Amino acid sequence: MTAAVALSPHSDSVPANGADCAPVLRERGQREVFCGLTGIIWLHRKVQDAFFLVVGSRTCAHLLQSAAGVMVFAEPRFGTAIIEERDLAGMADCNEELDRVVDRLLTRRPDIKMLFLVGSCPSEVIKLDLSRAAQRLSGKHSPNVRILNYSGSGIETTFTEGEDACLAALVPELPALPADAPQELMIVGALPDVVEDQFVRIFRELGIKTVRSLPARKSADLPPVGANTRFLLAQPFLGETARCLEDRGAVRLDAMFPFGAEGTANWLHAAAMAFGIDEAEFQRVIAPGKARAIRAIEHCRAQLSGKTIFFMPDSQLEVPLARFLSQELGMTPVEVGTPYLHRRHLAQDLALLPATTVISEGQDVDKQLDRVRAARPDITVCGLGLANPLEAEGLTTKWAIELVFSPIHGFDQAGDLAELFARPLRRRDVLKV
Amino acid sequence: MQLTVWTYEGPPHVGAMRIATAMEGVHYVLHAPQGDTYADLLFTMIERRNKRPPVTYTTFQARDLGTDTAELFQSAARDAYARYQPQAMLVGASCTAELIQDDPAGLAEAMRLPIPVVALELPSYQRKENWGAAETFYQLVRAIADKEVRPSPREGRRPRVNLLGPTALGFRHRDDIIEITRLLDSMGIDIHLVAPLGACPADIKQIGAADFNILLYPEIGDTTARWLEKTFGQKTVRTIPIGHGATRDFVNEVAALAGVDPACALDRSNMPWWSRSVDSTYLTAKRVFIFGDASHAIAAARVARDELGFEVVGLGCYNREFARELREAAKLYGIEPLITDDYLEVEDAIAALQPELVLGTQMERHIAKRLRIPCAVISAPVHVQDFPARYSPQMGFEGANVLFDTWVHPLVMGLEEHLLTMFREDFEFSDSAGASHLGHGHAAPAQNHDADVQAVDESTLQPVAEPEVMAARGWSAEAEKELLKIPFFVRGKARRNTERYATEQGLATITLDTLYDAKARYAR
C-alpha cells in the first residue's frame, strides 16, 4: 500500500476548509464488508469475453452466488474451482487439478478469450502460486486464450479493491504506446457502457480524438500505454492500477471524481487542460450537460437539503459521494467511513467536505454502530447486512452496494444519483403502516 | 477441485450461523477473514430479519497472519461477551481459519468465560451447510442439556413434546411450527420446547422434560434426536407431516406415543376434495420431476403420486447424508435416484426426461424457466419470494392446501397457454406472446446446452432447429411444419418420441405418418 500523503488541493473553485487534512479516525475490529471477489459480479459484465475462475472454497462460491443473485443462471462467465480435502491432503496435486478444471472449462466455453485465475483467502493461505499457474496455462492455451491472475481475497482486498487488483494485473499486458505517439486519454475504471459512451462523446466534442478505456469491452482491445498517456481515474478505488500505469510512464490527471454537476465538470476540465483545450470552448461544450445535471439534481434538493448522512465503509466511493451530497445538495455528512483512504487521489474531494465531517478509515462495526445510534442521522449508507436491522431501529438507510452497481457517474446520471438518496427518505414519509 | 457455479448448500459455518441466529441468548464467535460477513445478508435480506445475526467475525487480514490471529480471536471473543452478555457461546473457524490452525476451542477455554462455550469442529473442505447446522445443534444440546431432567409424572397433565429442527433460513419453518403446534393442541398435546428456532440455552437445559420428540427436519435435527433417545430415552416421531396422507400418519404416530385419540385432530383440509373435483382430472399422470433436500423431495413424491395423481418420473436430492433414504423412496416409484450437488446433472436429467412439471429449489426454478417447463418450489435453497409475508406452511392440513394451490397454479397457466396455442392462427395469438408465468422476453436457452430445448422467439412459426439440422435428422419439411402445431410445452417430448420411433423402426425419413404413428405408439 502506498503511504497516504496529504497534499494541498489543486482546486481553485472553493477555499479549502480543512477536511482534507483533518485527522482520520482509524479503527480495527470486526469489519462488515465484502471481499474483493465481489468485483467479479460487475467486471464479468463489462469484459464480454473474459471468464473469472476463483480458486477457493465453498464459501467463495456461496458468496458469489449470494451477490450475483439471479445472474448465476444466465450462463455467467465466472465460477469457482472449489478446493477439496484431497487437494489439501496432498492426495491430488493442486496444479494438476487446476489444469484439469481449466481444460474442462475452456472446452465448455470456447468463446472465452481471457481467463482470470482469481486468488481467494484459502488459496493465498495455502500459498498456491496462481501467477505461475497462469503463466503455465497461458503457454498451453495461447494464442486462443490469455490467462492472468490476481487476488480478490478478503485478507488482502475489500470489495471494490478487487477491481483494482484485476486492472493492475492487466496493466503489464497493455501494448506499449510508441514514444513519438500523440498524446492519448485513458479512462480508468469499469463504467456502465452508457456512461462510458457519454464521456467519450463529450471528449470527442472537446477535440480529444483518441479516448481509450481500461478495462475495454473486449479483451483484444487492450489500450496501449506509454509516456504520452494521460489518464483519468473514473473510480476512487484504483490506487494500485494508477501506480502500475505510472510505472509505465502514464500520467494521472488530478481531478475530483465525476459525480454530480461539479464533480463531472471538474473531471472533464482536468482532461481539457491537459490537452490544451481553450477554456471558452470547454465551457461551451459542457454547458448543456452541466445545466441538465443541475436541473435534474434540483428535483431532490428539498428532500435532501439540511439532512444528515452517515457513511459506513464499503467501496471507497464514500468520500466523493459525500462531497457531492454536501456541495451540490446541501446535506451534512456526519461521518464518512471508507475501507481505505487514498488521500492523494481524493485530495480535491476531501478539500470540499465540511470541516466538521469525521473521516474514518477501517472499521470496528459495533463501535461504529454506537456512533450511528448516537448521531441518529437522517440517512445511513450501509451494507445489506446492516440495513434492515437499522431500519428496525427506526433509522432510514440507503444500501451501499447499489452505488457500485448502478450508473451514477457523469452529468446525465446526476439526477439518478441524487434520487438514490432521496427515495428512502420519501418512502419513509409516504408509508402509513 | 470441483468446478462450481451454483452451490445448493453453503459451507458448514453457515449452518452454524443458522443455529445461532435461530436461537436467543447464543453468540457465535467465528474465526474468519474479512469478507465472510457476506453471510449476514442471507438472514437480513432473504429472510428479512430485523436484527443482525448474533455472529462476531474476527476479521483477520493478511497483515495479521502468522502474528496475532490468536490474540485477535481472544479479543473478539472477549468483546463479544462483554457487549452481548450471551448465555452460551459458540466458537469455531471458517474455511480459511481452518487452514491457519489457530485453535478456537483451546483459545476460548483459556479465557475461562463464566458461560458454556461450545467449540465447533466443522470440516469446511468435506462437509456443507446442513451438516454444519446439524452438528452445531447437536454439540450445543449435548453441552447444555441437564442430563438429570426427566418428565414429571403424567397424572393430571397433558403430554408434552419437543419439536426439533426448525432454524433460521429454513424453508417455511416459521409457519410449519405454527401449523404443527395448532394440530398438536387440537389433540390435547403441549409443546415443551421448539428448538433451535426461538429457544435459548436455559430452555435447552430442560430438553429432557418432554415426553417425546418430534423430528420435523431430519437434515437439522436427526443427530440430536438420536442422542436424546440414547440419553433420555425419549422416543422420536419420524413421519414428516407434509401432505394430507403423511399428516394423517403423523397424527396416528403422535397419538400412539402420547396415548391420545387421533380422531380429535382437526382436519380442516380442502385438499382431498380439490383433488377429486373434476377440474383436477387433467392432472392425472402428469409427469413430474422432483429435486431438493431429501426430506422435502421424498415427502413431495408421495403427495405428487398419491394425492394429485401425478406420475413421478424423477426424484433426487443434493444432500448425500440422506442418500440412503432417497434411494429407498426412488424404489417405490421404480425410478433411478439422482443424488448430486451439481446442477448441470440435474439440468441434463430434466432435459432428458421432459417432465410436465418440475418441483425443486430456486435452482430448478431457473432450469425449468430455461426449458419452458412449469415449476414450483418445494425445498431450500430458495430466494426472497419464498419467505412470504402470508401464512404458508408446507406441513399439516393447511400445508396440504398450500401445496395443492402452489403446484397446480403453474399447470393451470400451462392450460391457459394451451388454449392460446389452439387459436394460434388467430392474429392476436402467437407463440411469441410467451408463457404468462414466465414473463416476457426471457432468454433463449444457451446454444451450448441440450439443443432439444427450443426457445420460442419472435416468429409465429419458428423452426424447431436449423432446417438443415432437422433435415439431417430425417425430418421432412411437411412433418416439421406439423410438429410446430404441437403446443411448445410438449413439442420437445413429441420430437424426441418421434425420432426415437423412427430409429427403432429403421426409418430414414420422418414423414407426417411417422409423427402420428409415434404419437399412437407413445400415447398414454
Tab-separated table of C-alpha atoms in Angstrom, chain A residues 228-396:
chain	number	residue	atom	x	y	z
A	228	ASN	CA	2.113	10.091	-23.793
A	229	THR	CA	-0.815	8.519	-21.984
A	230	ARG	CA	-2.819	10.829	-19.755
A	231	PHE	CA	-5.326	9.023	-17.591
A	232	LEU	CA	-8.352	9.977	-15.562
A	233	LEU	CA	-9.491	7.735	-12.741
A	234	ALA	CA	-13.231	7.212	-13.054
A	235	GLN	CA	-13.295	5.434	-9.699
A	236	PRO	CA	-11.620	6.310	-6.390
A	237	PHE	CA	-10.532	2.769	-5.553
A	238	LEU	CA	-7.838	2.293	-8.183
A	239	GLY	CA	-4.634	3.121	-6.287
A	240	GLU	CA	-2.656	0.086	-7.402
A	241	THR	CA	-3.795	0.372	-11.022
A	242	ALA	CA	-2.761	4.024	-11.092
A	243	ARG	CA	0.650	3.144	-9.669
A	244	CYS	CA	1.201	0.440	-12.317
A	245	LEU	CA	0.175	2.823	-15.100
A	246	GLU	CA	2.561	5.465	-13.743
A	247	ASP	CA	5.318	2.839	-13.722
A	248	ARG	CA	4.730	2.530	-17.459
A	249	GLY	CA	5.107	6.278	-17.919
A	250	ALA	CA	1.458	7.308	-17.970
A	251	VAL	CA	0.473	10.488	-16.146
A	252	ARG	CA	-2.560	10.741	-13.852
A	253	LEU	CA	-4.695	13.850	-14.256
A	254	ASP	CA	-5.670	15.067	-10.807
A	255	ALA	CA	-9.382	15.786	-10.501
A	256	MET	CA	-12.470	15.348	-8.428
A	257	PHE	CA	-14.423	12.210	-9.214
A	258	PRO	CA	-17.169	12.652	-11.810
A	259	PHE	CA	-20.260	12.709	-9.598
A	260	GLY	CA	-22.879	15.421	-9.967
A	261	ALA	CA	-22.557	18.628	-11.962
A	262	GLU	CA	-19.483	19.970	-10.159
A	263	GLY	CA	-17.556	16.720	-9.922
A	264	THR	CA	-18.146	15.839	-13.562
A	265	ALA	CA	-17.224	19.341	-14.789
A	266	ASN	CA	-14.026	19.300	-12.726
A	267	TRP	CA	-13.095	15.830	-14.021
A	268	LEU	CA	-13.667	16.798	-17.652
A	269	HIS	CA	-11.781	20.035	-17.069
A	270	ALA	CA	-8.660	18.198	-15.938
A	271	ALA	CA	-8.537	16.437	-19.316
A	272	ALA	CA	-9.332	19.617	-21.245
A	273	MET	CA	-6.426	21.412	-19.565
A	274	ALA	CA	-4.021	18.551	-20.232
A	275	PHE	CA	-4.983	18.545	-23.905
A	276	GLY	CA	-4.754	22.333	-24.256
A	277	ILE	CA	-8.434	22.888	-24.932
A	278	ASP	CA	-9.432	26.553	-24.893
A	279	GLU	CA	-11.338	27.470	-21.709
A	280	ALA	CA	-14.213	29.200	-23.513
A	281	GLU	CA	-14.564	26.231	-25.844
A	282	PHE	CA	-14.585	23.901	-22.828
A	283	GLN	CA	-17.347	25.875	-21.139
A	284	ARG	CA	-19.375	25.936	-24.383
A	285	VAL	CA	-19.165	22.153	-24.810
A	286	ILE	CA	-20.071	21.174	-21.265
A	287	ALA	CA	-22.709	23.864	-20.685
A	288	PRO	CA	-25.756	21.864	-21.869
A	289	GLY	CA	-24.786	18.741	-19.905
A	290	LYS	CA	-23.954	20.680	-16.785
A	291	ALA	CA	-27.236	22.592	-16.965
A	292	ARG	CA	-29.146	19.321	-17.373
A	293	ALA	CA	-27.366	17.861	-14.344
A	294	ILE	CA	-28.180	20.893	-12.187
A	295	ARG	CA	-31.827	20.756	-13.281
A	296	ALA	CA	-32.054	17.040	-12.523
A	297	ILE	CA	-30.448	17.372	-9.094
A	298	GLU	CA	-32.864	20.167	-8.216
A	299	HIS	CA	-35.749	17.646	-8.017
A	300	CYS	CA	-34.248	16.128	-4.885
A	301	ARG	CA	-32.946	19.246	-3.200
A	302	ALA	CA	-35.983	19.915	-0.993
A	303	GLN	CA	-35.875	16.335	0.185
A	304	LEU	CA	-32.145	16.275	0.967
A	305	SER	CA	-31.047	19.790	1.870
A	306	GLY	CA	-30.102	20.128	5.531
A	307	LYS	CA	-30.364	16.390	6.153
A	308	THR	CA	-27.549	14.499	7.881
A	309	ILE	CA	-25.882	11.449	6.361
A	310	PHE	CA	-23.576	8.802	7.794
A	311	PHE	CA	-21.473	6.593	5.534
A	312	MET	CA	-20.329	3.228	6.784
A	313	PRO	CA	-17.272	1.915	4.916
A	314	ASP	CA	-17.941	-0.163	1.824
A	315	SER	CA	-16.446	0.780	-1.531
A	316	GLN	CA	-14.191	3.893	-1.206
A	317	LEU	CA	-16.873	5.819	-3.098
A	318	GLU	CA	-17.889	7.365	0.223
A	319	VAL	CA	-15.683	10.484	0.147
A	320	PRO	CA	-16.592	11.687	-3.358
A	321	LEU	CA	-20.279	10.877	-2.792
A	322	ALA	CA	-20.267	12.784	0.495
A	323	ARG	CA	-18.662	15.689	-1.357
A	324	PHE	CA	-21.439	15.574	-3.982
A	325	LEU	CA	-24.208	15.424	-1.398
A	326	SER	CA	-22.812	18.231	0.733
A	327	GLN	CA	-21.621	20.581	-2.005
A	328	GLU	CA	-24.420	20.097	-4.525
A	329	LEU	CA	-27.403	19.114	-2.366
A	330	GLY	CA	-26.705	20.788	0.953
A	331	MET	CA	-26.532	17.628	3.037
A	332	THR	CA	-24.403	17.379	6.172
A	333	PRO	CA	-22.064	14.365	6.295
A	334	VAL	CA	-21.661	13.383	9.946
A	335	GLU	CA	-19.113	10.627	9.471
A	336	VAL	CA	-17.667	9.354	6.223
A	337	GLY	CA	-16.251	5.879	6.664
A	338	THR	CA	-14.114	4.294	3.996
A	339	PRO	CA	-12.323	0.941	3.961
A	340	TYR	CA	-9.163	2.649	2.674
A	341	LEU	CA	-8.359	6.327	2.232
A	342	HIS	CA	-6.207	7.312	-0.726
A	343	ARG	CA	-5.519	10.913	0.242
A	344	ARG	CA	-3.680	11.887	-2.922
A	345	HIS	CA	-6.368	10.703	-5.306
A	346	LEU	CA	-9.130	12.131	-3.137
A	347	ALA	CA	-7.434	15.443	-2.311
A	348	GLN	CA	-9.871	17.621	-4.255
A	349	ASP	CA	-12.999	15.910	-2.974
A	350	LEU	CA	-11.683	15.896	0.611
A	351	ALA	CA	-10.990	19.619	0.396
A	352	LEU	CA	-14.659	20.334	-0.186
A	353	LEU	CA	-16.054	18.354	2.739
A	354	PRO	CA	-17.241	20.422	5.705
A	355	ALA	CA	-14.617	20.798	8.429
A	356	THR	CA	-16.988	19.124	10.903
A	357	THR	CA	-17.074	15.852	8.982
A	358	VAL	CA	-15.338	12.940	10.671
A	359	ILE	CA	-13.364	10.834	8.207
A	360	SER	CA	-12.871	7.268	9.398
A	361	GLU	CA	-10.738	4.577	7.835
A	362	GLY	CA	-11.252	0.919	8.621
A	363	GLN	CA	-13.960	-0.275	10.970
A	364	ASP	CA	-14.917	-1.709	14.290
A	365	VAL	CA	-18.525	-2.317	13.383
A	366	ASP	CA	-20.045	-2.422	16.858
A	367	LYS	CA	-18.367	0.826	17.917
A	368	GLN	CA	-19.341	2.477	14.657
A	369	LEU	CA	-22.970	1.404	15.113
A	370	ASP	CA	-22.852	3.006	18.565
A	371	ARG	CA	-21.860	6.257	16.834
A	372	VAL	CA	-24.678	5.878	14.296
A	373	ARG	CA	-27.197	5.430	17.108
A	374	ALA	CA	-25.808	8.415	18.958
A	375	ALA	CA	-25.916	10.660	15.886
A	376	ARG	CA	-29.296	9.385	14.576
A	377	PRO	CA	-28.544	10.616	11.038
A	378	ASP	CA	-31.373	11.113	8.539
A	379	ILE	CA	-29.750	8.549	6.241
A	380	THR	CA	-27.205	5.861	6.969
A	381	VAL	CA	-25.418	4.386	3.962
A	382	CYS	CA	-24.504	0.808	4.800
A	383	GLY	CA	-24.347	-2.774	3.573
A	384	LEU	CA	-27.268	-5.173	3.332
A	385	GLY	CA	-26.207	-6.985	6.488
A	386	LEU	CA	-26.924	-3.830	8.476
A	387	ALA	CA	-29.691	-2.052	6.543
A	388	ASN	CA	-32.790	-3.897	7.761
A	389	PRO	CA	-31.581	-4.115	11.384
A	390	LEU	CA	-31.037	-0.333	11.404
A	391	GLU	CA	-34.432	0.270	9.753
A	392	ALA	CA	-35.978	-1.821	12.527
A	393	GLU	CA	-34.379	0.595	14.995
A	394	GLY	CA	-36.131	3.483	13.259
A	395	LEU	CA	-33.194	4.704	11.183
A	396	THR	CA	-33.511	5.286	7.439
